[in-house]
Amino acid sequence: GAVVSQHPSRVICKSGTSVKIECRSLDFQATTMFWYRQFPKQSLMLMATSNEGSKATYEQGVEKDKFLINHASLTLSTLTVTSAHPEDSSFYICSARAVLSNTDTQYFGPGTRLTVL
Amino acid sequence: GDSVTQMEGPVTLSEEAFLTINCTYTATGYPSLFWYVQYPGEGLQLLLKATKADDKGSNKGFEATYRKETTSFHLEKGSVQVSDSAVYFCALSTRAGGGNKLTFGTGTQLKVEL
């Protein structure tokens, strides 16, 4: 149980285009999903916390107009990188926390490798 | 603020060697502590966790004990295998402020050779 999927797993796009990444909890409902960014050989950096039915909470330094997050249902959150540029190339990872969970455990998706040419 | 400090890698060991990856933390309140593992090209997987002082988390031969007095959560395994080669992340979570945010260490790469 507790499987989180991401789609696509890899995407290559041209500079200036927008890219949407989906994060789904497959066998549980998640009121809260998190979006992270991971640079090569570095740790995960939390970008934003996404709550179902409300606006996402962004971490300091993360541009909310560039990284649009929508958590439309209890099993789906999307991250849209708008007007992507080469510096946005990174590994994007989502995680989900189950509804009514009394634990702190987050379940992670396999990640999406974004390359902006 | 909350922070996690891990030993720098890479750590290179021979198969069947003993593994220790050190992790210390600073946090307000009483955090839960985690070890996550990331295999090449994959996302993070929860390896083990401990939610209160003196708890021992264990999984797949790995163990870590929540030491409040030394603010540590060192990862150990008695006999590593080549398949254990991965990056290991120590993390903490507190319920203060914004909820259950995870704060990660920088990760320690483990390479196990035959």
CSV table of C-alpha atoms in Angstrom, one decimal:
chain,number,residue,atom,x,y,z
A,1,GLY,CA,0.0,0.0,0.0
A,2,ALA,CA,0.8,3.7,0.1
A,3,VAL,CA,1.9,4.0,-3.5
A,4,VAL,CA,2.5,7.4,-5.1
A,5,SER,CA,3.0,7.8,-8.8
A,6,GLN,CA,4.3,10.7,-10.9
A,7,HIS,CA,3.8,11.4,-14.6
A,8,PRO,CA,5.8,11.8,-16.7
A,9,SER,CA,9.0,10.2,-15.4
A,10,ARG,CA,11.1,12.2,-17.8
A,11,VAL,CA,10.4,15.3,-19.9
A,12,ILE,CA,12.5,17.4,-22.2
A,13,CYS,CA,11.1,20.7,-23.4
A,14,LYS,CA,12.2,23.9,-25.1
A,15,SER,CA,12.9,27.0,-23.2
A,16,GLY,CA,9.8,29.2,-22.8
A,17,THR,CA,7.3,26.3,-22.7
A,18,SER,CA,5.3,25.1,-19.8
A,19,VAL,CA,5.4,21.6,-18.3
A,20,LYS,CA,2.8,19.9,-16.1
A,21,ILE,CA,3.8,17.2,-13.7
A,22,GLU,CA,1.2,15.0,-12.0
A,23,CYS,CA,1.4,13.4,-8.6
A,24,ARG,CA,-1.2,10.7,-7.7
A,25,SER,CA,-1.8,8.7,-4.6
A,26,LEU,CA,-2.9,5.3,-5.9
A,27,ASP,CA,-4.3,3.5,-2.9
A,28,PHE,CA,-5.0,6.2,-0.4
A,29,GLN,CA,-6.4,9.7,-0.1
A,30,ALA,CA,-4.0,12.5,0.6
A,31,THR,CA,-5.1,15.8,2.1
A,32,THR,CA,-1.6,17.1,1.9
A,33,MET,CA,1.0,16.7,-0.8
A,34,PHE,CA,4.5,18.1,-0.9
A,35,TRP,CA,6.6,19.2,-3.9
A,36,TYR,CA,10.4,18.9,-3.7
A,37,ARG,CA,13.2,19.8,-6.0
A,38,GLN,CA,16.5,17.9,-5.9
A,39,PHE,CA,19.7,19.1,-7.5
A,40,PRO,CA,22.4,16.6,-8.5
A,41,LYS,CA,24.1,15.2,-5.5
A,42,GLN,CA,22.2,17.4,-3.1
A,43,SER,CA,19.3,17.0,-0.7
A,44,LEU,CA,15.7,17.6,-1.4
A,45,MET,CA,14.4,21.2,-1.1
A,46,LEU,CA,10.8,21.6,-0.2
A,47,MET,CA,9.2,23.9,-2.7
A,48,ALA,CA,5.6,24.0,-1.5
A,49,THR,CA,2.9,22.3,0.5
A,50,SER,CA,-0.3,21.5,-1.3
A,51,ASN,CA,-3.6,21.1,0.5
A,52,GLU,CA,-6.7,19.7,-1.2
A,53,GLY,CA,-9.1,22.4,-2.0
A,54,SER,CA,-7.0,25.3,-1.0
A,55,LYS,CA,-4.0,27.4,-2.2
A,56,ALA,CA,-0.6,25.9,-1.9
A,57,THR,CA,1.9,27.3,0.7
A,58,TYR,CA,5.2,28.1,-0.9
A,59,GLU,CA,8.6,28.1,0.8
A,60,GLN,CA,10.6,31.2,0.9
A,61,GLY,CA,12.3,32.0,-2.3
A,62,VAL,CA,10.0,29.8,-4.5
A,63,GLU,CA,8.1,31.8,-7.1
A,64,LYS,CA,4.5,30.9,-6.9
A,65,ASP,CA,3.7,32.3,-10.3
A,66,LYS,CA,6.4,30.2,-11.9
A,67,PHE,CA,5.6,27.0,-10.1
A,68,LEU,CA,1.8,26.6,-10.2
A,69,ILE,CA,0.4,24.0,-7.9
A,70,ASN,CA,-3.2,22.6,-8.1
A,71,HIS,CA,-4.5,20.0,-5.6
A,72,ALA,CA,-7.9,19.4,-7.1
A,73,SER,CA,-8.8,16.1,-5.5
A,74,LEU,CA,-7.7,13.9,-2.6
A,75,THR,CA,-5.6,11.8,-5.0
A,76,LEU,CA,-4.1,14.3,-7.4
A,77,SER,CA,-1.8,17.3,-7.3
A,78,THR,CA,-0.2,18.9,-10.2
A,79,LEU,CA,2.9,21.1,-10.6
A,80,THR,CA,3.2,23.3,-13.6
A,81,VAL,CA,6.5,24.9,-14.4
A,82,THR,CA,5.6,27.9,-16.5
A,83,SER,CA,7.9,29.5,-19.1
A,84,ALA,CA,10.6,27.0,-18.2
A,85,HIS,CA,14.2,27.9,-18.6
A,86,PRO,CA,17.4,25.8,-18.5
A,87,GLU,CA,18.0,26.7,-14.8
A,88,ASP,CA,14.6,24.9,-14.0
A,89,SER,CA,16.1,21.6,-15.1
A,90,SER,CA,16.0,19.4,-12.1
A,91,PHE,CA,14.5,16.3,-10.5
A,92,TYR,CA,11.1,17.1,-9.1
A,93,ILE,CA,9.7,14.8,-6.4
A,94,CYS,CA,6.3,14.8,-4.8
A,95,SER,CA,5.1,13.1,-1.6
A,96,ALA,CA,1.8,12.5,0.0
A,97,ARG,CA,0.5,12.2,3.5
A,98,ALA,CA,-2.6,10.1,4.1
A,99,VAL,CA,-5.9,11.6,5.3
A,100,LEU,CA,-6.5,11.2,9.0
A,101,SER,CA,-3.1,9.8,9.4
A,102,ASN,CA,-1.8,10.0,12.9
A,103,THR,CA,1.8,9.5,11.7
A,104,ASP,CA,4.2,11.8,10.2
A,105,THR,CA,5.1,9.5,7.3
A,106,GLN,CA,5.2,10.9,3.8
A,107,TYR,CA,5.2,8.5,0.8
A,108,PHE,CA,7.3,9.7,-2.1
A,109,GLY,CA,6.7,9.4,-5.8
A,110,PRO,CA,9.5,8.2,-8.1
A,111,GLY,CA,10.3,11.7,-9.3
A,112,THR,CA,10.2,13.5,-12.6
A,113,ARG,CA,13.4,14.5,-14.5
A,114,LEU,CA,12.9,17.8,-16.2
A,115,THR,CA,15.4,18.9,-18.8
A,116,VAL,CA,14.9,22.4,-20.4
A,117,LEU,CA,16.9,23.0,-23.6
B,1,GLY,CA,15.3,26.4,12.8
B,2,ASP,CA,15.2,22.7,12.3
B,3,SER,CA,18.2,21.1,10.7
B,4,VAL,CA,19.8,17.7,10.0
B,5,THR,CA,23.5,17.0,9.7
B,6,GLN,CA,24.8,13.9,8.0
B,7,MET,CA,28.3,12.6,7.5
B,8,GLU,CA,29.5,13.4,4.0
B,9,GLY,CA,30.0,10.6,1.5
B,10,PRO,CA,30.7,8.7,-0.5
B,11,VAL,CA,31.1,5.8,1.9
B,12,THR,CA,32.7,2.9,0.2
B,13,LEU,CA,32.6,-0.5,1.9
B,14,SER,CA,33.3,-4.1,1.0
B,15,GLU,CA,30.4,-6.6,1.0
B,16,GLU,CA,29.6,-7.9,4.5
B,17,ALA,CA,31.3,-4.9,6.2
B,18,PHE,CA,29.6,-3.1,9.1
B,19,LEU,CA,27.9,0.2,8.2
B,20,THR,CA,27.4,3.3,10.3
B,21,ILE,CA,26.1,6.6,8.8
B,22,ASN,CA,26.0,9.3,11.4
B,23,CYS,CA,23.0,11.7,11.7
B,24,THR,CA,22.5,14.5,14.2
B,25,TYR,CA,19.7,17.0,14.4
B,26,THR,CA,18.5,20.2,15.9
B,27,ALA,CA,14.8,20.8,16.3
B,28,THR,CA,12.2,22.6,18.4
B,29,GLY,CA,9.7,20.3,20.1
B,30,TYR,CA,9.8,16.5,19.8
B,31,PRO,CA,10.5,15.5,16.2
B,32,SER,CA,9.9,12.2,14.5
B,33,LEU,CA,13.1,10.9,12.8
B,34,PHE,CA,13.4,9.0,9.5
B,35,TRP,CA,15.8,7.4,7.2
B,36,TYR,CA,15.0,7.4,3.6
B,37,VAL,CA,16.9,5.5,0.8
B,38,GLN,CA,17.1,6.6,-2.8
B,39,TYR,CA,18.3,4.0,-5.3
B,40,PRO,CA,19.8,5.3,-8.6
B,41,GLY,CA,17.2,6.9,-10.8
B,42,GLU,CA,14.4,6.4,-8.3
B,43,GLY,CA,12.5,8.4,-5.7
B,44,LEU,CA,12.8,8.2,-2.0
B,45,GLN,CA,11.6,5.2,-0.1
B,46,LEU,CA,11.0,5.2,3.7
B,47,LEU,CA,13.6,2.8,5.2
B,48,LEU,CA,12.7,3.2,8.9
B,49,LYS,CA,11.5,5.7,11.5
B,50,ALA,CA,11.3,6.4,15.2
B,51,THR,CA,8.8,8.7,16.8
B,52,LYS,CA,10.0,9.1,20.3
B,53,ALA,CA,13.2,9.0,22.4
B,54,ASP,CA,14.8,5.5,22.8
B,55,ASP,CA,12.7,4.1,20.0
B,56,LYS,CA,14.5,1.8,17.6
B,57,GLY,CA,13.5,1.7,14.0
B,58,SER,CA,14.5,-1.3,11.9
B,59,ASN,CA,14.0,-2.7,8.4
B,60,LYS,CA,15.9,-4.9,6.0
B,61,GLY,CA,18.7,-5.3,8.5
B,62,PHE,CA,19.1,-1.6,9.1
B,63,GLU,CA,18.6,-0.1,12.5
B,64,ALA,CA,18.6,3.4,14.1
B,65,THR,CA,17.9,4.4,17.7
B,66,TYR,CA,16.4,7.8,18.6
B,67,ARG,CA,18.9,9.3,21.1
B,68,LYS,CA,17.5,12.4,22.6
B,69,GLU,CA,20.5,13.1,24.9
B,70,THR,CA,22.9,13.2,21.9
B,71,THR,CA,20.3,14.4,19.4
B,72,SER,CA,21.3,11.6,17.1
B,73,PHE,CA,19.8,8.9,14.9
B,74,HIS,CA,22.7,7.0,13.4
B,75,LEU,CA,22.0,4.3,10.8
B,76,GLU,CA,23.7,0.9,11.2
B,77,LYS,CA,23.7,-2.4,9.4
B,78,GLY,CA,25.8,-5.4,10.4
B,79,SER,CA,26.6,-6.7,7.0
B,80,VAL,CA,26.0,-4.7,3.9
B,81,GLN,CA,25.3,-6.1,0.4
B,82,VAL,CA,26.0,-4.7,-3.1
B,83,SER,CA,22.3,-4.1,-3.4
B,84,ASP,CA,22.5,-1.6,-0.5
B,85,SER,CA,24.3,0.8,-2.7
B,86,ALA,CA,22.2,3.9,-2.7
B,87,VAL,CA,21.9,7.4,-1.2
B,88,TYR,CA,20.6,7.5,2.4
B,89,PHE,CA,18.8,10.6,3.7
B,90,CYS,CA,18.2,11.3,7.4
B,91,ALA,CA,15.2,13.5,8.0
B,92,LEU,CA,13.0,14.9,10.8
B,93,SER,CA,9.5,16.0,11.1
B,94,THR,CA,7.9,18.3,13.6
B,95,ARG,CA,4.3,19.3,14.1
B,96,ALA,CA,5.2,22.9,14.8
B,97,GLY,CA,4.2,25.8,12.6
B,98,GLY,CA,3.5,24.6,9.1
B,99,GLY,CA,2.7,21.0,10.0
B,100,ASN,CA,4.5,17.8,9.2
B,101,LYS,CA,7.2,19.2,7.0
B,102,LEU,CA,10.2,17.0,6.5
B,103,THR,CA,13.7,18.5,6.9
B,104,PHE,CA,16.3,16.5,5.1
B,105,GLY,CA,20.0,16.1,5.6
B,106,THR,CA,22.2,16.3,2.5
B,107,GLY,CA,22.3,12.6,1.9
B,108,THR,CA,25.2,10.1,2.2
B,109,GLN,CA,26.1,8.0,-0.8
B,110,LEU,CA,26.9,4.4,0.0
B,111,LYS,CA,28.9,2.2,-2.4
B,112,VAL,CA,29.3,-1.4,-1.6
B,113,GLU,CA,31.8,-3.4,-3.6
B,114,LEU,CA,32.4,-7.1,-3.9
